[in-house]
Structures are given as C-alpha cells and as structure tokens.
Amino acid sequence: MPDAPVLVITALGDVTADLVLRELYDRGVPVVRLDPAVDLRGGARMSARVGADGLTGILATSTRRIDLAAVRSVYWRRPTPYGDSQRTVTAEQRFGIEQSRAGYTGILTTLPGALHLNHPLRNRAAEHKTSQLATAVHVGFTVPDSLVTNSLEEAKGFAHEHKRVIYKPVHGVHLPGTDGRNMTIWVHTVEADELGPSIALCPHLFQACVPKTADIRVAAVGDELFATRIDNEGDHLDWRRDQRHIKCSPIAVPDAVRTAVRSYLHAFGLTFGAFDFALDADGRWWFLECNPNGQWAFVDDATSRAIARTLADTLRKGTPHD
C-alpha cells in the first residue's frame, strides 16, 4: 500500500512529532497532519458513512484529500484540546465542543485496518497510576511501596513507616497561575507533620523515596527499547522541573527489565510507552511510571534519531497491534 497515508494527530509546535514526520517524508510515505480541534473548525472537512462496507469517508484539508478507509496508521500525539477549560462558554458552545470531541474522535479511532500508535482509549486506560503500579508488580518490575489514599491517618502512618516519602498527583494536571501561565505539581518529599485535613479532598499518591543515583527514561517501540540515563545536577527530585540541569547518555537495558517492559506493553495493548525508572547504587531499576504518550525528543541526538526512525518504520508498516 505505497500510497496509503499516515495520519498524524497533533498540534503545531510538537517537536517530537516533527522528528517522526521528517523520517516519514524521507521515506516517501504520504503523511497528513491534523489538529482536529483547530483544523476542523478552520476549513478542513471530515465525513464518515457506516454501511454494508463498514466505515468509509473522506478527510479534506487545504492541501490534501484522503480516503479514511485507506489510512495505514494513525500517530496519536498531542492535539489541541477541544474548548478552553478556563473560559466560560454558552450552552450552545458547550454542545458544539462535546459533539466535536465525541464525533471526530469516534471517526478517527474507528478507521478500518489502521494501526494506532497508540489508540487513545488504550492510552487513557494506561494513564491511571494505580493500574500502572499494580501491572508493574505483576510483570516483574521492582516497585517502591506506594499508597493511594484520601485518609489522613493512613497517609501519616505511611510517612512514619518509610521516613522519607514523596508525593505526586495520581493524574498529571496543569493549574492556572496568577500570571496566566499553567502551573504543574512536581514530585516532592513530604513529612508526616506536613499532612493535614485537606488530604480528604481527593486521592493522593505517596511513595517510599528511592535513594537513586540517576533517573532512566526508556522509550519502547514494540520490541525495540531505547534507554537513556538522566543525571541531574539540580537539587530537586523531579528532573522534568528544569531540564537545563540534566545530562542524558545511553544505557544498556538489563534482560529482566527488557522482558518486563514487553509484558507491560502487552498488558495494556500499547505499541509505544515512555517508562521512568530510578537507578539506585546497587544498579537496581525501580519502576516509577509509564507515560503511554511520553516525550523522548529531549534525549541525546543519536538516541532521539533512532527512536524517530523506529516509530517511522512502525507507522510505515501499518500493521495493527494485537
């Protein structure tokens, strides 16, 4: 299917997607980039029919017209959200936003025979931290003792038990700041006496703090793993907080970790995952989390190019993941 296109679902300015797009262009693979919440309000059109032949339809942009049934693969990255959660909208506008989200996503996730890297519904299922941790234990990763709770008593007891405990949200969230920019809650240590009644507001994730010597990010594309050691010159636990202070270098993946990564991807039905580990002084890899749509373009150039090539190869092949 040399003329079958790859559909890349993402917003402009996605540097990670740009690397993969360049690889696909270099291979002569037809590519259509689409940001549904923006493009389908700005002149692009999409129609789908479901009948005896299944789903058929067209996507027409300012420069391309493609047969939806002929799409070989869909690279789901980071499209613009539908609507602005910080802006008050009318009932009519809310109706349009919800119909757009459900309608366009429903079409794009039902394309017949297309590989989804990853399917958004599988991404969503794989984002839940508790499910991640339980699955990680099941497939053989070493996992820090963890607690998800809205009980102040349980949280204090956990903090006293482990002496040094970290806090992280159970789900990544961006909060509006006073300066108009989004704020992020970073991983940080907590003491038992810092915990108060506000714990009851919602579930919180606490973990025993791993005495790490470095962090590791593994980008897994099917059976291919690309591991990067991250050394942090800063004084904070979360290396993502200020990437000016990190140094990235390739690192070999132990066989046991490699096997567990493959089992983990299979458990969630993922083709891609960005795994985060803490490396301790004894060389143990402690599983922290897996972002099914995580970043990797920040690592060293050779590794990022290798990841981009492997993703492009997978999208070009277009064989659906079991």
mmCIF file of C-alpha atoms in Angstrom:
data_model
loop_
_atom_site.group_PDB
_atom_site.id
_atom_site.type_symbol
_atom_site.label_atom_id
_atom_site.label_comp_id
_atom_site.label_asym_id
_atom_site.label_seq_id
_atom_site.Cartn_x
_atom_site.Cartn_y
_atom_site.Cartn_z
ATOM 1 C CA MET A 1 0.000 0.000 0.000
ATOM 2 C CA PRO A 2 2.596 2.577 -1.088
ATOM 3 C CA ASP A 3 0.015 5.365 -1.484
ATOM 4 C CA ALA A 4 -1.786 4.744 1.819
ATOM 5 C CA PRO A 5 -1.266 7.779 4.064
ATOM 6 C CA VAL A 6 -0.148 8.052 7.669
ATOM 7 C CA LEU A 7 -2.325 10.378 9.727
ATOM 8 C CA VAL A 8 -0.505 12.361 12.444
ATOM 9 C CA ILE A 9 -2.853 13.788 15.070
ATOM 10 C CA THR A 10 -1.108 16.637 16.862
ATOM 11 C CA ALA A 11 -0.868 20.384 17.318
ATOM 12 C CA LEU A 12 1.631 22.630 15.585
ATOM 13 C CA GLY A 13 4.856 23.036 17.541
ATOM 14 C CA ASP A 14 5.079 19.368 18.544
ATOM 15 C CA VAL A 15 8.839 18.854 18.194
ATOM 16 C CA THR A 16 8.568 15.138 18.946
ATOM 17 C CA ALA A 17 6.072 14.583 16.119
ATOM 18 C CA ASP A 18 8.183 16.741 13.782
ATOM 19 C CA LEU A 19 11.087 14.291 14.059
ATOM 20 C CA VAL A 20 8.854 11.383 13.031
ATOM 21 C CA LEU A 21 7.241 13.386 10.239
ATOM 22 C CA ARG A 22 10.674 14.158 8.797
ATOM 23 C CA GLU A 23 11.558 10.456 8.812
ATOM 24 C CA LEU A 24 8.306 9.588 7.026
ATOM 25 C CA TYR A 25 8.865 12.310 4.421
ATOM 26 C CA ASP A 26 12.373 10.973 3.784
ATOM 27 C CA ARG A 27 10.886 7.519 3.090
ATOM 28 C CA GLY A 28 8.388 8.950 0.621
ATOM 29 C CA VAL A 29 5.433 7.965 2.818
ATOM 30 C CA PRO A 30 2.371 10.191 2.284
ATOM 31 C CA VAL A 31 1.554 11.997 5.537
ATOM 32 C CA VAL A 32 -1.369 14.166 6.616
ATOM 33 C CA ARG A 33 -1.021 16.218 9.789
ATOM 34 C CA LEU A 34 -4.295 17.053 11.525
ATOM 35 C CA ASP A 35 -5.155 19.002 14.664
ATOM 36 C CA PRO A 36 -8.895 18.258 14.814
ATOM 37 C CA ALA A 37 -9.999 20.915 17.331
ATOM 38 C CA VAL A 38 -8.282 23.603 15.230
ATOM 39 C CA ASP A 39 -8.294 22.368 11.637
ATOM 40 C CA LEU A 40 -11.879 21.088 11.531
ATOM 41 C CA ARG A 41 -13.087 24.493 12.671
ATOM 42 C CA GLY A 42 -10.819 26.268 10.198
ATOM 43 C CA GLY A 43 -11.940 24.839 6.875
ATOM 44 C CA ALA A 44 -10.953 21.156 6.938
ATOM 45 C CA ARG A 45 -13.828 18.699 6.426
ATOM 46 C CA MET A 46 -14.371 15.124 7.553
ATOM 47 C CA SER A 47 -17.317 12.857 6.737
ATOM 48 C CA ALA A 48 -17.858 9.174 7.517
ATOM 49 C CA ARG A 49 -20.533 6.688 6.484
ATOM 50 C CA VAL A 50 -21.167 3.313 8.046
ATOM 51 C CA GLY A 51 -22.951 0.770 5.898
ATOM 52 C CA ALA A 52 -22.593 -2.698 4.469
ATOM 53 C CA ASP A 53 -18.955 -1.977 3.620
ATOM 54 C CA GLY A 54 -18.156 -0.763 7.122
ATOM 55 C CA LEU A 55 -16.774 2.723 7.706
ATOM 56 C CA THR A 56 -15.902 4.811 4.668
ATOM 57 C CA GLY A 57 -15.376 8.517 4.274
ATOM 58 C CA ILE A 58 -13.082 11.397 3.421
ATOM 59 C CA LEU A 59 -10.836 13.897 5.144
ATOM 60 C CA ALA A 60 -10.172 17.057 3.157
ATOM 61 C CA THR A 61 -7.682 19.691 4.279
ATOM 62 C CA SER A 62 -6.474 22.782 2.444
ATOM 63 C CA THR A 63 -3.855 20.693 0.646
ATOM 64 C CA ARG A 64 -4.949 17.047 0.804
ATOM 65 C CA ARG A 65 -7.975 14.808 0.316
ATOM 66 C CA ILE A 66 -7.715 11.275 1.681
ATOM 67 C CA ASP A 67 -9.875 8.170 1.840
ATOM 68 C CA LEU A 68 -10.372 7.385 5.530
ATOM 69 C CA ALA A 69 -10.641 3.670 4.804
ATOM 70 C CA ALA A 70 -7.179 3.761 3.185
ATOM 71 C CA VAL A 71 -5.269 5.235 6.152
ATOM 72 C CA ARG A 72 -2.456 2.828 7.019
ATOM 73 C CA SER A 73 -1.685 4.169 10.512
ATOM 74 C CA VAL A 74 -2.507 6.944 12.942
ATOM 75 C CA TYR A 75 0.154 8.547 15.151
ATOM 76 C CA TRP A 76 -1.684 9.976 18.160
ATOM 77 C CA ARG A 77 0.418 12.677 19.749
ATOM 78 C CA ARG A 78 -0.830 15.853 21.413
ATOM 79 C CA PRO A 79 -3.709 17.535 19.601
ATOM 80 C CA THR A 80 -5.180 20.793 20.864
ATOM 81 C CA PRO A 81 -7.916 20.152 23.482
ATOM 82 C CA TYR A 82 -11.491 20.835 22.466
ATOM 83 C CA GLY A 83 -12.584 24.051 24.159
ATOM 84 C CA ASP A 84 -10.875 26.152 26.817
ATOM 85 C CA SER A 85 -11.452 24.841 30.348
ATOM 86 C CA GLN A 86 -10.648 28.290 31.758
ATOM 87 C CA ARG A 87 -13.226 30.142 29.643
ATOM 88 C CA THR A 88 -16.959 30.323 30.317
ATOM 89 C CA VAL A 89 -18.957 29.116 27.308
ATOM 90 C CA THR A 90 -22.616 29.206 26.373
ATOM 91 C CA ALA A 91 -24.785 26.090 26.319
ATOM 92 C CA GLU A 92 -24.655 26.147 22.511
ATOM 93 C CA GLN A 93 -20.852 26.369 22.521
ATOM 94 C CA ARG A 94 -20.605 23.547 25.080
ATOM 95 C CA PHE A 95 -22.820 21.411 22.864
ATOM 96 C CA GLY A 96 -20.513 22.035 19.883
ATOM 97 C CA ILE A 97 -17.399 21.252 21.900
ATOM 98 C CA GLU A 98 -18.755 17.952 23.232
ATOM 99 C CA GLN A 99 -20.125 16.877 19.859
ATOM 100 C CA SER A 100 -16.802 17.689 18.198
ATOM 101 C CA ARG A 101 -14.821 15.750 20.783
ATOM 102 C CA ALA A 102 -17.038 12.684 20.546
ATOM 103 C CA GLY A 103 -17.725 12.821 16.810
ATOM 104 C CA TYR A 104 -14.262 13.492 15.411
ATOM 105 C CA THR A 105 -12.545 11.197 17.905
ATOM 106 C CA GLY A 106 -15.120 8.488 17.204
ATOM 107 C CA ILE A 107 -14.339 8.576 13.495
ATOM 108 C CA LEU A 108 -10.571 8.751 13.844
ATOM 109 C CA THR A 109 -10.413 5.872 16.332
ATOM 110 C CA THR A 110 -12.513 3.573 14.112
ATOM 111 C CA LEU A 111 -10.534 3.680 10.869
ATOM 112 C CA PRO A 112 -10.643 0.141 9.455
ATOM 113 C CA GLY A 113 -7.357 -1.760 9.445
ATOM 114 C CA ALA A 114 -5.247 1.168 10.655
ATOM 115 C CA LEU A 115 -2.509 0.854 13.250
ATOM 116 C CA HIS A 116 -2.969 3.302 16.119
ATOM 117 C CA LEU A 117 0.190 4.346 17.898
ATOM 118 C CA ASN A 118 -1.295 4.313 20.469
ATOM 119 C CA HIS A 119 -5.067 4.068 20.358
ATOM 120 C CA PRO A 120 -6.368 6.932 22.560
ATOM 121 C CA LEU A 121 -8.632 4.613 24.551
ATOM 122 C CA ARG A 122 -5.659 2.405 25.403
ATOM 123 C CA ASN A 123 -3.618 5.473 26.303
ATOM 124 C CA ARG A 124 -6.365 6.571 28.667
ATOM 125 C CA ALA A 125 -6.583 3.176 30.359
ATOM 126 C CA ALA A 126 -2.795 3.076 30.739
ATOM 127 C CA GLU A 127 -2.574 6.535 32.337
ATOM 128 C CA HIS A 128 -4.030 5.518 35.708
ATOM 129 C CA LYS A 129 -1.181 5.412 38.223
ATOM 130 C CA THR A 130 -2.652 2.695 40.451
ATOM 131 C CA SER A 131 -3.231 0.425 37.463
ATOM 132 C CA GLN A 132 0.319 1.145 36.269
ATOM 133 C CA LEU A 133 1.846 0.191 39.616
ATOM 134 C CA ALA A 134 -0.228 -2.984 40.023
ATOM 135 C CA THR A 135 0.608 -4.075 36.462
ATOM 136 C CA ALA A 136 4.295 -3.255 37.011
ATOM 137 C CA VAL A 137 4.411 -5.569 40.029
ATOM 138 C CA HIS A 138 2.595 -8.285 38.070
ATOM 139 C CA VAL A 139 5.080 -8.235 35.146
ATOM 140 C CA GLY A 140 8.130 -8.314 37.421
ATOM 141 C CA PHE A 141 9.339 -4.740 37.884
ATOM 142 C CA THR A 142 10.798 -3.611 41.196
ATOM 143 C CA VAL A 143 8.282 -1.049 42.505
ATOM 144 C CA PRO A 144 8.541 1.316 45.507
ATOM 145 C CA ASP A 145 5.978 0.777 48.254
ATOM 146 C CA SER A 146 3.083 3.050 47.271
ATOM 147 C CA LEU A 147 -0.130 4.350 48.830
ATOM 148 C CA VAL A 148 -3.121 5.994 47.174
ATOM 149 C CA THR A 149 -5.426 7.441 49.821
ATOM 150 C CA ASN A 150 -7.694 10.254 50.979
ATOM 151 C CA SER A 151 -7.194 9.206 54.623
ATOM 152 C CA LEU A 152 -5.031 11.494 56.751
ATOM 153 C CA GLU A 153 -4.443 8.689 59.222
ATOM 154 C CA GLU A 154 -3.235 6.299 56.501
ATOM 155 C CA ALA A 155 -1.028 8.966 54.915
ATOM 156 C CA LYS A 156 0.608 9.887 58.223
ATOM 157 C CA GLY A 157 1.169 6.225 59.083
ATOM 158 C CA PHE A 158 2.784 5.613 55.687
ATOM 159 C CA ALA A 159 5.073 8.628 56.133
ATOM 160 C CA HIS A 160 6.143 7.484 59.610
ATOM 161 C CA GLU A 161 6.737 3.926 58.342
ATOM 162 C CA HIS A 162 9.008 4.913 55.443
ATOM 163 C CA LYS A 163 10.675 8.005 56.977
ATOM 164 C CA ARG A 164 11.319 9.584 53.550
ATOM 165 C CA VAL A 165 8.239 9.758 51.345
ATOM 166 C CA ILE A 166 7.444 11.520 48.095
ATOM 167 C CA TYR A 167 4.138 12.928 46.881
ATOM 168 C CA LYS A 168 2.874 13.018 43.298
ATOM 169 C CA PRO A 169 -0.581 13.594 41.796
ATOM 170 C CA VAL A 170 -2.461 10.469 40.734
ATOM 171 C CA HIS A 171 -3.004 12.225 37.401
ATOM 172 C CA GLY A 172 -0.991 14.964 35.714
ATOM 173 C CA VAL A 173 -2.736 18.309 35.924
ATOM 174 C CA HIS A 174 -1.998 21.871 34.853
ATOM 175 C CA LEU A 175 -3.471 24.603 37.037
ATOM 176 C CA PRO A 176 -3.960 28.237 36.000
ATOM 177 C CA GLY A 177 -1.434 30.529 37.696
ATOM 178 C CA THR A 178 -1.849 34.158 38.661
ATOM 179 C CA ASP A 179 0.436 35.169 35.783
ATOM 180 C CA GLY A 180 -1.768 33.413 33.233
ATOM 181 C CA ARG A 181 0.625 30.504 32.735
ATOM 182 C CA ASN A 182 -0.168 26.933 33.726
ATOM 183 C CA MET A 183 1.345 25.538 36.915
ATOM 184 C CA THR A 184 2.405 21.928 37.447
ATOM 185 C CA ILE A 185 2.633 19.999 40.704
ATOM 186 C CA TRP A 186 6.084 18.410 40.728
ATOM 187 C CA VAL A 187 7.219 15.352 42.642
ATOM 188 C CA HIS A 188 8.455 16.397 46.091
ATOM 189 C CA THR A 189 9.158 14.964 49.529
ATOM 190 C CA VAL A 190 6.672 15.290 52.384
ATOM 191 C CA GLU A 191 6.870 14.824 56.145
ATOM 192 C CA ALA A 192 4.133 13.355 58.308
ATOM 193 C CA ASP A 193 3.644 16.618 60.195
ATOM 194 C CA GLU A 194 3.081 18.498 56.911
ATOM 195 C CA LEU A 195 -0.046 16.472 56.145
ATOM 196 C CA GLY A 196 -3.423 17.919 57.117
ATOM 197 C CA PRO A 197 -7.199 17.524 56.726
ATOM 198 C CA SER A 198 -7.076 18.615 53.067
ATOM 199 C CA ILE A 199 -5.974 15.031 52.328
ATOM 200 C CA ALA A 200 -9.685 14.163 52.433
ATOM 201 C CA LEU A 201 -10.388 16.310 49.362
ATOM 202 C CA CYS A 202 -9.247 13.702 46.854
ATOM 203 C CA PRO A 203 -6.940 10.685 46.476
ATOM 204 C CA HIS A 204 -3.199 11.357 46.772
ATOM 205 C CA LEU A 205 -0.244 9.196 45.761
ATOM 206 C CA PHE A 206 2.607 8.672 48.221
ATOM 207 C CA GLN A 207 5.675 6.512 47.606
ATOM 208 C CA ALA A 208 8.665 5.400 49.593
ATOM 209 C CA CYS A 209 11.537 7.524 48.294
ATOM 210 C CA VAL A 210 14.105 5.510 46.327
ATOM 211 C CA PRO A 211 17.722 6.529 47.135
ATOM 212 C CA LYS A 212 18.517 6.983 43.476
ATOM 213 C CA THR A 213 21.812 7.836 41.822
ATOM 214 C CA ALA A 214 20.190 8.680 38.468
ATOM 215 C CA ASP A 215 16.930 8.511 36.557
ATOM 216 C CA ILE A 216 16.297 6.436 33.447
ATOM 217 C CA ARG A 217 13.838 7.063 30.614
ATOM 218 C CA VAL A 218 13.102 4.106 28.328
ATOM 219 C CA ALA A 219 11.264 4.727 25.069
ATOM 220 C CA ALA A 220 9.773 1.409 23.982
ATOM 221 C CA VAL A 221 8.536 0.958 20.419
ATOM 222 C CA GLY A 222 7.224 -2.579 20.253
ATOM 223 C CA ASP A 223 10.200 -4.836 20.987
ATOM 224 C CA GLU A 224 12.752 -2.063 20.432
ATOM 225 C CA LEU A 225 13.933 -0.298 23.595
ATOM 226 C CA PHE A 226 15.928 2.931 23.784
ATOM 227 C CA ALA A 227 17.207 3.696 27.277
ATOM 228 C CA THR A 228 18.673 6.985 28.475
ATOM 229 C CA ARG A 229 20.386 7.629 31.792
ATOM 230 C CA ILE A 230 19.485 11.063 33.186
ATOM 231 C CA ASP A 231 21.932 12.655 35.602
ATOM 232 C CA ASN A 232 20.572 15.706 37.388
ATOM 233 C CA GLU A 233 22.822 18.476 38.630
ATOM 234 C CA GLY A 234 19.895 20.237 40.320
ATOM 235 C CA ASP A 235 18.652 19.826 43.881
ATOM 236 C CA HIS A 236 15.149 18.533 43.108
ATOM 237 C CA LEU A 237 13.710 15.037 42.758
ATOM 238 C CA ASP A 238 11.838 15.649 39.517
ATOM 239 C CA TRP A 239 14.299 16.081 36.630
ATOM 240 C CA ARG A 240 11.494 17.395 34.398
ATOM 241 C CA ARG A 241 11.312 20.546 36.520
ATOM 242 C CA ASP A 242 14.370 22.155 34.931
ATOM 243 C CA GLN A 243 15.945 20.253 32.053
ATOM 244 C CA ARG A 244 18.815 22.724 31.809
ATOM 245 C CA HIS A 245 20.456 20.771 34.633
ATOM 246 C CA ILE A 246 20.240 17.266 33.204
ATOM 247 C CA LYS A 247 22.740 15.230 31.228
ATOM 248 C CA CYS A 248 21.494 12.389 29.025
ATOM 249 C CA SER A 249 23.526 9.364 27.958
ATOM 250 C CA PRO A 250 22.610 5.922 26.548
ATOM 251 C CA ILE A 251 22.459 2.980 28.953
ATOM 252 C CA ALA A 252 22.017 -0.761 28.388
ATOM 253 C CA VAL A 253 18.731 -2.345 29.475
ATOM 254 C CA PRO A 254 19.016 -5.412 31.760
ATOM 255 C CA ASP A 255 17.349 -8.533 30.363
ATOM 256 C CA ALA A 256 14.838 -8.731 33.236
ATOM 257 C CA VAL A 257 13.751 -5.136 32.649
ATOM 258 C CA ARG A 258 13.511 -5.727 28.894
ATOM 259 C CA THR A 259 11.219 -8.713 29.441
ATOM 260 C CA ALA A 260 9.051 -6.794 31.912
ATOM 261 C CA VAL A 261 8.696 -3.821 29.536
ATOM 262 C CA ARG A 262 7.424 -6.068 26.758
ATOM 263 C CA SER A 263 4.954 -7.750 29.128
ATOM 264 C CA TYR A 264 3.762 -4.364 30.377
ATOM 265 C CA LEU A 265 3.090 -3.056 26.859
ATOM 266 C CA HIS A 266 1.212 -6.241 26.021
ATOM 267 C CA ALA A 267 -0.890 -5.971 29.204
ATOM 268 C CA PHE A 268 -2.171 -2.536 28.164
ATOM 269 C CA GLY A 269 -2.239 -3.189 24.403
ATOM 270 C CA LEU A 270 0.337 -0.474 23.702
ATOM 271 C CA THR A 271 2.775 -0.153 20.828
ATOM 272 C CA PHE A 272 4.680 2.703 22.499
ATOM 273 C CA GLY A 273 5.467 3.642 26.091
ATOM 274 C CA ALA A 274 7.848 6.055 27.850
ATOM 275 C CA PHE A 275 8.994 4.368 31.060
ATOM 276 C CA ASP A 276 10.566 6.160 34.009
ATOM 277 C CA PHE A 277 12.890 4.341 36.418
ATOM 278 C CA ALA A 278 15.035 5.310 39.385
ATOM 279 C CA LEU A 279 18.519 3.753 39.417
ATOM 280 C CA ASP A 280 19.959 3.020 42.865
ATOM 281 C CA ALA A 281 23.566 2.477 43.985
ATOM 282 C CA ASP A 282 23.187 -1.305 43.628
ATOM 283 C CA GLY A 283 22.194 -0.985 39.983
ATOM 284 C CA ARG A 284 18.526 -1.842 40.554
ATOM 285 C CA TRP A 285 15.935 -0.266 38.244
ATOM 286 C CA TRP A 286 12.881 0.889 40.217
ATOM 287 C CA PHE A 287 9.726 1.366 38.144
ATOM 288 C CA LEU A 288 8.146 4.768 38.751
ATOM 289 C CA GLU A 289 5.596 5.162 35.962
ATOM 290 C CA CYS A 290 4.930 4.764 32.249
ATOM 291 C CA ASN A 291 3.543 7.574 30.118
ATOM 292 C CA PRO A 292 1.892 5.898 27.102
ATOM 293 C CA ASN A 293 2.371 9.100 25.117
ATOM 294 C CA GLY A 294 5.531 10.451 26.708
ATOM 295 C CA GLN A 295 8.278 12.662 25.335
ATOM 296 C CA TRP A 296 11.647 11.453 24.088
ATOM 297 C CA ALA A 297 12.998 14.217 21.821
ATOM 298 C CA PHE A 298 14.986 15.724 24.740
ATOM 299 C CA VAL A 299 17.469 12.825 24.947
ATOM 300 C CA ASP A 300 20.823 12.696 23.128
ATOM 301 C CA ASP A 301 20.663 13.221 19.370
ATOM 302 C CA ALA A 302 21.695 9.714 18.360
ATOM 303 C CA THR A 303 19.041 8.097 20.556
ATOM 304 C CA SER A 304 16.275 10.506 19.526
ATOM 305 C CA ARG A 305 17.060 9.889 15.852
ATOM 306 C CA ALA A 306 16.951 6.124 16.430
ATOM 307 C CA ILE A 307 13.564 6.401 18.166
ATOM 308 C CA ALA A 308 12.199 8.557 15.341
ATOM 309 C CA ARG A 309 13.393 6.038 12.739
ATOM 310 C CA THR A 310 11.790 3.128 14.586
ATOM 311 C CA LEU A 311 8.498 4.965 15.029
ATOM 312 C CA ALA A 312 8.518 5.900 11.335
ATOM 313 C CA ASP A 313 9.217 2.279 10.377
ATOM 314 C CA THR A 314 6.303 1.114 12.542
ATOM 315 C CA LEU A 315 3.898 3.688 11.100
ATOM 316 C CA ARG A 316 5.025 2.937 7.548
ATOM 317 C CA LYS A 317 4.401 -0.786 8.053
ATOM 318 C CA GLY A 318 0.975 -0.050 9.465
ATOM 319 C CA THR A 319 0.210 -3.480 10.877
ATOM 320 C CA PRO A 320 -2.340 -3.191 13.707
ATOM 321 C CA HIS A 321 -1.058 -4.127 17.166
ATOM 322 C CA ASP A 322 -2.637 -7.198 18.779
#
